[in-house]
mmCIF file of C-alpha atoms and ligand atoms in Angstrom:
data_model
loop_
_atom_site.group_PDB
_atom_site.id
_atom_site.type_symbol
_atom_site.label_atom_id
_atom_site.label_comp_id
_atom_site.label_asym_id
_atom_site.label_seq_id
_atom_site.Cartn_x
_atom_site.Cartn_y
_atom_site.Cartn_z
ATOM 1 C CA MET A 1 -0.032 0.028 0.011
ATOM 2 C CA PRO A 2 1.534 3.306 -0.924
ATOM 3 C CA ASN A 3 2.018 6.035 1.684
ATOM 4 C CA SER A 4 -1.213 8.067 2.082
ATOM 5 C CA SER A 5 -1.762 11.607 3.476
ATOM 6 C CA ALA A 6 -2.744 9.787 6.704
ATOM 7 C CA GLU A 7 0.914 8.798 7.079
ATOM 8 C CA GLY A 8 1.857 12.549 6.808
ATOM 9 C CA GLY A 9 3.587 12.662 3.475
ATOM 10 C CA LEU A 10 6.518 10.416 4.381
ATOM 11 C CA PRO A 11 9.773 10.433 2.332
ATOM 12 C CA SER A 12 10.254 7.615 -0.156
ATOM 13 C CA SER A 13 12.817 6.092 2.320
ATOM 14 C CA LEU A 14 9.851 5.150 4.567
ATOM 15 C CA VAL A 15 7.067 2.907 3.269
ATOM 16 C CA VAL A 16 3.985 2.036 5.319
ATOM 17 C CA ALA A 17 1.510 -0.785 4.853
ATOM 18 C CA ARG A 18 -1.422 -1.668 7.096
ATOM 19 C CA ARG A 19 -2.165 -5.224 8.099
ATOM 20 C CA GLY A 20 -5.421 -4.867 10.020
ATOM 21 C CA ASP A 21 -4.738 -3.016 13.284
ATOM 22 C CA ILE A 22 -0.963 -3.080 12.726
ATOM 23 C CA ALA A 23 1.275 -0.842 10.607
ATOM 24 C CA ILE A 24 4.347 -2.134 8.965
ATOM 25 C CA LEU A 25 6.895 0.682 8.612
ATOM 26 C CA ARG A 26 9.779 -0.284 6.359
ATOM 27 C CA LEU A 27 13.071 1.662 6.050
ATOM 28 C CA SER A 28 13.270 1.701 2.303
ATOM 29 C CA ARG A 29 16.619 3.069 1.085
ATOM 30 C CA PRO A 30 18.250 -0.334 0.299
ATOM 31 C CA ASP A 31 20.750 1.159 -2.236
ATOM 32 C CA LYS A 32 22.289 3.084 0.734
ATOM 33 C CA ARG A 33 21.777 0.146 3.122
ATOM 34 C CA ASN A 34 18.923 2.127 4.823
ATOM 35 C CA ALA A 35 21.381 4.724 6.065
ATOM 36 C CA LEU A 36 19.442 7.245 8.199
ATOM 37 C CA ASN A 37 19.638 10.641 6.493
ATOM 38 C CA ASP A 38 17.904 13.746 7.911
ATOM 39 C CA GLU A 39 14.847 13.231 5.669
ATOM 40 C CA THR A 40 14.308 9.732 6.984
ATOM 41 C CA VAL A 41 14.736 10.765 10.594
ATOM 42 C CA ARG A 42 12.259 13.591 10.111
ATOM 43 C CA GLY A 43 9.877 11.109 8.499
ATOM 44 C CA LEU A 44 10.194 8.762 11.470
ATOM 45 C CA TRP A 45 9.337 11.743 13.780
ATOM 46 C CA ARG A 46 6.311 12.616 11.674
ATOM 47 C CA PHE A 47 5.095 9.002 11.592
ATOM 48 C CA PHE A 48 5.458 8.218 15.329
ATOM 49 C CA SER A 49 4.251 11.638 16.595
ATOM 50 C CA ASP A 50 0.936 11.303 14.688
ATOM 51 C CA LEU A 51 -0.068 7.686 14.656
ATOM 52 C CA PRO A 52 -3.590 6.831 13.459
ATOM 53 C CA GLU A 53 -6.123 6.636 16.274
ATOM 54 C CA ASP A 54 -7.177 3.092 15.388
ATOM 55 C CA LEU A 55 -3.586 1.730 15.204
ATOM 56 C CA LYS A 56 -2.648 -1.036 17.714
ATOM 57 C CA GLY A 57 0.923 -1.629 16.965
ATOM 58 C CA VAL A 58 3.914 -0.934 14.607
ATOM 59 C CA VAL A 59 6.373 -3.456 13.137
ATOM 60 C CA LEU A 60 9.523 -1.629 11.998
ATOM 61 C CA CYS A 61 11.749 -3.396 9.535
ATOM 62 C CA GLY A 62 14.241 -2.700 6.699
ATOM 63 C CA ALA A 63 14.173 -3.314 2.943
ATOM 64 C CA GLY A 64 17.026 -5.171 1.213
ATOM 65 C CA GLN A 65 19.780 -7.104 2.778
ATOM 66 C CA HIS A 66 20.286 -4.993 5.923
ATOM 67 C CA PHE A 67 18.091 -3.351 8.563
ATOM 68 C CA SER A 68 20.170 -0.207 8.660
ATOM 69 C CA SER A 69 23.777 0.947 8.236
ATOM 70 C CA GLY A 70 23.173 3.819 10.714
ATOM 71 C CA LEU A 71 23.748 7.482 10.362
ATOM 72 C CA ASP A 72 24.101 8.639 6.746
ATOM 73 C CA LEU A 73 27.772 9.526 6.941
ATOM 74 C CA SER A 74 27.641 11.640 3.742
ATOM 75 C CA GLU A 75 25.453 14.207 5.555
ATOM 76 C CA VAL A 76 27.697 14.799 8.579
ATOM 77 C CA VAL A 77 31.157 15.260 7.043
ATOM 78 C CA ASP A 78 30.729 19.004 7.003
ATOM 79 C CA HIS A 79 28.829 19.523 10.249
ATOM 80 C CA ASP A 80 30.163 21.911 12.846
ATOM 81 C CA VAL A 81 29.671 21.301 16.538
ATOM 82 C CA VAL A 82 26.464 23.284 16.776
ATOM 83 C CA ARG A 83 24.913 21.393 13.830
ATOM 84 C CA GLY A 84 26.106 18.143 15.325
ATOM 85 C CA ILE A 85 24.299 18.882 18.660
ATOM 86 C CA SER A 86 21.052 19.882 17.008
ATOM 87 C CA GLN A 87 21.064 16.820 14.772
ATOM 88 C CA SER A 88 21.680 14.533 17.775
ATOM 89 C CA ARG A 89 18.937 16.239 19.774
ATOM 90 C CA PHE A 90 16.486 15.756 16.982
ATOM 91 C CA TRP A 91 17.309 12.081 16.845
ATOM 92 C CA HIS A 92 16.663 12.027 20.586
ATOM 93 C CA ARG A 93 13.189 13.564 20.140
ATOM 94 C CA THR A 94 12.461 11.201 17.319
ATOM 95 C CA PHE A 95 13.509 8.031 19.190
ATOM 96 C CA ASP A 96 11.657 9.221 22.221
ATOM 97 C CA GLU A 97 8.522 9.382 20.050
ATOM 98 C CA ILE A 98 9.158 5.669 19.334
ATOM 99 C CA GLN A 99 9.926 4.588 22.888
ATOM 100 C CA PHE A 100 6.982 6.420 24.277
ATOM 101 C CA ALA A 101 4.618 5.823 21.284
ATOM 102 C CA LYS A 102 1.011 5.151 22.186
ATOM 103 C CA VAL A 103 1.319 1.588 20.783
ATOM 104 C CA PRO A 104 4.027 -1.060 20.973
ATOM 105 C CA VAL A 105 6.758 -0.984 18.400
ATOM 106 C CA ILE A 106 8.477 -4.192 17.402
ATOM 107 C CA ALA A 107 11.677 -4.000 15.391
ATOM 108 C CA VAL A 108 12.531 -6.881 13.005
ATOM 109 C CA LEU A 109 16.254 -6.985 12.477
ATOM 110 C CA HIS A 110 18.257 -8.587 9.701
ATOM 111 C CA GLY A 111 21.778 -8.131 8.190
ATOM 112 C CA ALA A 112 23.683 -5.082 9.414
ATOM 113 C CA VAL A 113 22.139 -3.299 12.440
ATOM 114 C CA ILE A 114 24.807 -0.689 12.824
ATOM 115 C CA GLY A 115 25.459 2.534 14.682
ATOM 116 C CA GLY A 116 22.276 4.622 14.483
ATOM 117 C CA GLY A 117 20.427 1.667 13.139
ATOM 118 C CA LEU A 118 21.128 -0.146 16.406
ATOM 119 C CA GLU A 119 20.096 2.972 18.301
ATOM 120 C CA LEU A 120 16.815 3.000 16.366
ATOM 121 C CA ALA A 121 16.267 -0.645 17.202
ATOM 122 C CA CYS A 122 16.971 -0.032 20.902
ATOM 123 C CA ALA A 123 14.108 2.576 21.025
ATOM 124 C CA ALA A 124 11.592 -0.188 20.002
ATOM 125 C CA HIS A 125 9.794 -2.156 22.743
ATOM 126 C CA LEU A 126 10.779 -5.632 21.435
ATOM 127 C CA ARG A 127 13.254 -6.829 18.942
ATOM 128 C CA VAL A 128 13.018 -9.884 16.720
ATOM 129 C CA ALA A 129 16.328 -10.899 15.109
ATOM 130 C CA GLU A 130 16.696 -13.017 12.022
ATOM 131 C CA ALA A 131 19.686 -15.346 11.910
ATOM 132 C CA SER A 132 21.535 -12.949 9.496
ATOM 133 C CA ALA A 133 21.420 -9.991 11.862
ATOM 134 C CA TYR A 134 24.638 -8.637 13.316
ATOM 135 C CA TYR A 135 25.357 -5.590 15.517
ATOM 136 C CA GLY A 136 28.100 -3.009 15.492
ATOM 137 C CA LEU A 137 29.042 0.401 16.714
ATOM 138 C CA PRO A 138 31.845 1.539 14.318
ATOM 139 C CA GLU A 139 31.782 5.010 15.727
ATOM 140 C CA GLY A 140 35.317 4.545 17.103
ATOM 141 C CA GLN A 141 36.670 3.715 13.668
ATOM 142 C CA ARG A 142 34.796 6.733 12.142
ATOM 143 C CA GLY A 143 35.997 9.184 14.817
ATOM 144 C CA ILE A 144 32.541 9.949 16.060
ATOM 145 C CA PHE A 145 30.239 8.989 18.974
ATOM 146 C CA VAL A 146 26.688 7.591 19.238
ATOM 147 C CA GLY A 147 24.114 10.382 19.033
ATOM 148 C CA GLY A 148 20.784 8.694 18.819
ATOM 149 C CA GLY A 149 20.313 7.759 22.439
ATOM 150 C CA GLY A 150 22.476 4.736 22.241
ATOM 151 C CA ALA A 151 24.587 5.647 25.130
ATOM 152 C CA VAL A 152 21.455 5.597 27.311
ATOM 153 C CA ARG A 153 19.437 2.775 25.823
ATOM 154 C CA LEU A 154 21.980 0.193 24.815
ATOM 155 C CA PRO A 155 23.786 -0.186 28.181
ATOM 156 C CA ARG A 156 20.353 -0.998 29.634
ATOM 157 C CA LEU A 157 20.096 -3.958 27.279
ATOM 158 C CA ILE A 158 23.748 -5.240 27.164
ATOM 159 C CA GLY A 159 25.616 -3.384 29.905
ATOM 160 C CA VAL A 160 28.245 -0.623 29.662
ATOM 161 C CA ALA A 161 31.234 -3.097 29.346
ATOM 162 C CA ASN A 162 29.820 -4.715 26.226
ATOM 163 C CA MET A 163 28.931 -1.390 24.639
ATOM 164 C CA MET A 164 32.478 -0.197 25.358
ATOM 165 C CA ASP A 165 33.759 -3.294 23.703
ATOM 166 C CA LEU A 166 31.669 -2.709 20.558
ATOM 167 C CA MET A 167 32.799 0.953 20.366
ATOM 168 C CA LEU A 168 36.434 0.565 21.312
ATOM 169 C CA THR A 169 37.370 -2.527 19.373
ATOM 170 C CA GLY A 170 34.877 -2.308 16.484
ATOM 171 C CA ARG A 171 33.887 -5.955 17.074
ATOM 172 C CA THR A 172 30.417 -7.093 15.994
ATOM 173 C CA TYR A 173 27.976 -9.374 17.696
ATOM 174 C CA SER A 174 26.185 -12.076 15.803
ATOM 175 C CA ALA A 175 22.457 -12.702 16.055
ATOM 176 C CA ASP A 176 23.170 -15.498 18.616
ATOM 177 C CA GLU A 177 25.397 -13.260 20.696
ATOM 178 C CA GLY A 178 22.812 -10.411 20.510
ATOM 179 C CA GLN A 179 20.040 -12.800 21.686
ATOM 180 C CA ARG A 180 22.175 -14.037 24.631
ATOM 181 C CA LEU A 181 23.122 -10.447 25.608
ATOM 182 C CA GLY A 182 19.562 -9.200 25.438
ATOM 183 C CA ILE A 183 19.449 -7.067 22.278
ATOM 184 C CA SER A 184 16.792 -9.387 20.772
ATOM 185 C CA GLN A 185 14.019 -11.088 22.666
ATOM 186 C CA TYR A 186 13.146 -13.398 19.808
ATOM 187 C CA GLN A 187 15.380 -15.082 17.194
ATOM 188 C CA VAL A 188 14.033 -16.619 14.020
ATOM 189 C CA ALA A 189 15.280 -18.000 10.697
ATOM 190 C CA ASP A 190 16.075 -15.660 7.835
ATOM 191 C CA GLY A 191 12.830 -14.482 6.177
ATOM 192 C CA ASP A 192 10.583 -15.310 9.179
ATOM 193 C CA GLY A 193 11.109 -11.965 11.072
ATOM 194 C CA LEU A 194 8.181 -10.049 9.725
ATOM 195 C CA ALA A 195 5.728 -12.847 10.365
ATOM 196 C CA LYS A 196 7.046 -13.169 13.914
ATOM 197 C CA GLY A 197 6.840 -9.416 14.382
ATOM 198 C CA LEU A 198 3.230 -9.332 13.234
ATOM 199 C CA GLU A 199 2.309 -12.344 15.357
ATOM 200 C CA LEU A 200 3.713 -10.562 18.424
ATOM 201 C CA ALA A 201 2.113 -7.225 17.573
ATOM 202 C CA ASN A 202 -1.277 -8.826 17.159
ATOM 203 C CA LYS A 203 -0.938 -10.793 20.394
ATOM 204 C CA ILE A 204 -0.018 -7.625 22.262
ATOM 205 C CA ALA A 205 -2.931 -5.796 20.609
ATOM 206 C CA GLY A 206 -5.191 -8.273 22.409
ATOM 207 C CA ASN A 207 -4.082 -7.031 25.869
ATOM 208 C CA ALA A 208 -6.060 -4.508 27.934
ATOM 209 C CA THR A 209 -5.363 -1.036 26.485
ATOM 210 C CA LEU A 210 -4.396 0.369 29.875
ATOM 211 C CA THR A 211 -1.988 -2.457 30.570
ATOM 212 C CA ASN A 212 -0.167 -1.774 27.321
ATOM 213 C CA PHE A 213 -0.080 1.948 28.180
ATOM 214 C CA ALA A 214 1.336 1.176 31.622
ATOM 215 C CA VAL A 215 4.031 -1.068 30.227
ATOM 216 C CA ILE A 216 5.131 1.355 27.560
ATOM 217 C CA GLN A 217 4.750 4.694 29.425
ATOM 218 C CA ALA A 218 5.078 3.848 33.108
ATOM 219 C CA LEU A 219 7.396 0.827 33.375
ATOM 220 C CA PRO A 220 10.571 2.352 31.867
ATOM 221 C CA ARG A 221 10.077 5.478 33.990
ATOM 222 C CA ILE A 222 9.408 3.542 37.119
ATOM 223 C CA ALA A 223 12.458 1.313 36.467
ATOM 224 C CA GLU A 224 14.667 4.442 36.305
ATOM 225 C CA ALA A 225 13.048 6.350 39.234
ATOM 226 C CA ASP A 226 14.419 6.330 42.771
ATOM 227 C CA PRO A 227 12.845 3.310 44.505
ATOM 228 C CA ALA A 228 10.473 5.249 46.698
ATOM 229 C CA SER A 229 9.051 7.280 43.799
ATOM 230 C CA GLY A 230 8.985 4.255 41.679
ATOM 231 C CA LEU A 231 7.023 2.184 44.139
ATOM 232 C CA LEU A 232 4.471 4.931 44.563
ATOM 233 C CA ALA A 233 4.000 5.354 40.793
ATOM 234 C CA GLU A 234 3.681 1.512 40.568
ATOM 235 C CA ALA A 235 0.885 1.505 43.171
ATOM 236 C CA LEU A 236 -1.001 4.326 41.529
ATOM 237 C CA MET A 237 -0.589 2.705 38.048
ATOM 238 C CA ALA A 238 -1.751 -0.677 39.437
ATOM 239 C CA ALA A 239 -4.801 0.855 41.102
ATOM 240 C CA ILE A 240 -5.768 2.766 37.893
ATOM 241 C CA ALA A 241 -5.427 -0.419 35.840
ATOM 242 C CA GLN A 242 -7.483 -2.531 38.196
ATOM 243 C CA GLY A 243 -10.201 0.063 38.386
ATOM 244 C CA GLU A 244 -11.001 -0.256 34.680
ATOM 245 C CA SER A 245 -14.037 -2.345 33.649
ATOM 246 C CA GLU A 246 -11.811 -4.120 31.123
ATOM 247 C CA ALA A 247 -9.696 -5.423 33.967
ATOM 248 C CA LYS A 248 -12.729 -6.471 35.962
ATOM 249 C CA ASN A 249 -14.168 -8.391 32.956
ATOM 250 C CA ARG A 250 -10.825 -10.116 32.398
ATOM 251 C CA LEU A 251 -10.430 -11.040 36.050
ATOM 252 C CA ARG A 252 -13.997 -12.434 36.175
ATOM 253 C CA ASP A 253 -13.366 -14.421 32.970
ATOM 254 C CA PHE A 254 -10.516 -16.216 34.685
ATOM 255 C CA LEU A 255 -12.341 -16.832 37.975
ATOM 256 C CA GLU A 256 -15.382 -18.168 36.042
ATOM 257 C CA LYS A 257 -13.136 -20.441 33.894
ATOM 258 C CA ARG A 258 -13.611 -18.608 30.605
ATOM 259 C CA ALA A 259 -10.006 -17.438 30.273
ATOM 260 C CA GLY A 260 -6.875 -19.409 29.372
ATOM 261 C CA LYS A 261 -4.368 -20.669 31.977
ATOM 262 C CA VAL A 262 -0.698 -19.675 31.954
ATOM 263 C CA VAL A 263 1.180 -22.720 30.608
ATOM 264 C CA SER A 264 4.800 -23.243 29.710
ATOM 265 C CA ALA A 265 5.728 -22.618 26.072
HETATM 266 C C1 1HE B 301 26.321 4.515 3.253
HETATM 267 C C2 1HE B 301 26.253 4.072 4.591
HETATM 268 C C3 1HE B 301 26.184 4.984 5.599
HETATM 269 C C4 1HE B 301 26.378 2.312 3.250
HETATM 270 N N1 1HE B 301 26.133 6.307 5.276
HETATM 271 N N2 1HE B 301 26.316 5.850 2.938
HETATM 272 N N3 1HE B 301 27.752 3.394 9.775
HETATM 273 C C5 1HE B 301 28.769 2.684 9.292
HETATM 274 O O1 1HE B 301 29.905 3.054 9.523
HETATM 275 C C6 1HE B 301 28.450 1.533 8.431
HETATM 276 C C7 1HE B 301 28.958 1.829 6.930
HETATM 277 N N4 1HE B 301 28.404 0.791 6.081
HETATM 278 C C8 1HE B 301 28.957 -0.365 5.968
HETATM 279 O O2 1HE B 301 29.807 -0.820 6.706
HETATM 280 C C9 1HE B 301 28.484 -1.244 4.752
HETATM 281 O O3 1HE B 301 27.855 -0.334 3.814
HETATM 282 C C10 1HE B 301 27.441 -2.326 5.177
HETATM 283 C C11 1HE B 301 28.206 -3.419 5.949
HETATM 284 C C12 1HE B 301 26.294 -1.801 5.993
HETATM 285 C C13 1HE B 301 26.873 -2.953 3.880
HETATM 286 O O4 1HE B 301 27.897 -3.359 3.026
HETATM 287 P P1 1HE B 301 27.567 -3.615 1.483
HETATM 288 O O5 1HE B 301 28.795 -4.192 0.817
HETATM 289 O O6 1HE B 301 26.306 -4.402 1.305
HETATM 290 O O7 1HE B 301 27.204 -2.150 0.898
HETATM 291 P P2 1HE B 301 28.179 -0.935 0.468
HETATM 292 O O8 1HE B 301 28.748 -1.197 -0.901
HETATM 293 O O9 1HE B 301 29.178 -0.681 1.523
HETATM 294 O O10 1HE B 301 27.243 0.295 0.412
HETATM 295 C C14 1HE B 301 26.305 0.502 -0.560
HETATM 296 C C15 1HE B 301 26.115 2.034 -0.726
HETATM 297 O O11 1HE B 301 25.592 2.514 0.444
HETATM 298 C C16 1HE B 301 27.459 2.742 -0.917
HETATM 299 O O12 1HE B 301 27.217 3.887 -1.689
HETATM 300 P P3 1HE B 301 27.535 3.917 -3.292
HETATM 301 O O13 1HE B 301 27.231 5.302 -3.727
HETATM 302 O O14 1HE B 301 29.015 3.567 -3.419
HETATM 303 O O15 1HE B 301 26.616 2.862 -3.885
HETATM 304 C C17 1HE B 301 27.839 3.170 0.482
HETATM 305 O O16 1HE B 301 28.672 4.272 0.500
HETATM 306 C C18 1HE B 301 26.452 3.518 1.005
HETATM 307 N N5 1HE B 301 26.364 3.429 2.473
HETATM 308 N N6 1HE B 301 26.275 2.689 4.518
HETATM 309 C C19 1HE B 301 26.231 6.677 3.982
HETATM 310 N N7 1HE B 301 26.126 4.658 6.870
HETATM 311 C C20 1HE B 301 23.276 9.419 15.502
HETATM 312 S S1 1HE B 301 24.873 8.968 15.599
HETATM 313 C C21 1HE B 301 24.952 7.439 14.830
HETATM 314 C C22 1HE B 301 26.407 7.219 14.377
HETATM 315 C C23 1HE B 301 26.485 6.046 13.432
HETATM 316 O O17 1HE B 301 25.524 5.504 12.978
HETATM 317 S S2 1HE B 301 28.090 5.581 12.992
HETATM 318 C C24 1HE B 301 27.889 4.226 12.008
HETATM 319 C C25 1HE B 301 27.848 4.552 10.565
#
């Protein structure tokens, strides 16, 4: 499905398709390995800051052989410090729109997931990696630094020491290593990522709306709060969620044997 005005006039490097309640947003600049230029990042901001009301989830993926080769290096060679700061701050605002989107965002990763591409993936709520996925932060080799929130989000997934290793030595992690370290939550065969992403998005769309809101909006902030404030916020969020009729119906469904049990996978 071509981009419509409902998708806010996105650049050709971003292609949206609807599958029922879920939008598939594809980075579509494969000739440049989905390098993230300013136009693409502005398009990401427009898309995530104005999601359709009826949308229940987004699956973010990449066209071609790679998810993304990161920052478009051709656009930054002539940046001065001030331009560098404003570009990084815009990436921050854009990736915050993703992390705090009103619906869950699932990134499907394959091939190179590098630099700013990895930072983008880290802003999603879940990551599905195909076997071909590999991760790198070649900023050290390029003489630059992460600027898309990676210094904040990636250590929370893999720890500061592993991020230092990626950046200082230029090593890469394979899909298996990324799964073990916590970059991806699901690993699938090549070509199966989109189906898995859609399956997860549809499953999550079946949750109570307020629970999904709490998980996306409240949980990360509670996890980073001082414990006393975090516990208070948790209690308030729990009470608000329980107070909804949707929660009461779901609890009654279980108690009256109409809901499924929790069984091992
Ligand atoms: C690019 C970019 C790019 C490819 N910016 N143009 N990211 C990097 O340092 C990764 C750089 N890219 C690569 O290492 C490789 O391109 C890949 C391993 C991803 C893919 O290799 P390959 O052989 O499939 O493709 P290619 O021939 O290297 O690239 C195809 C074209 O895309 C080529 O242009 P062409 O005009 O010669 O056809 C490349 O120059 C171009 N291309 N990647 C610009 N990244 C917010 S701060 C974040 C900081 C970072 O992200 S640093 C990491 C940057």
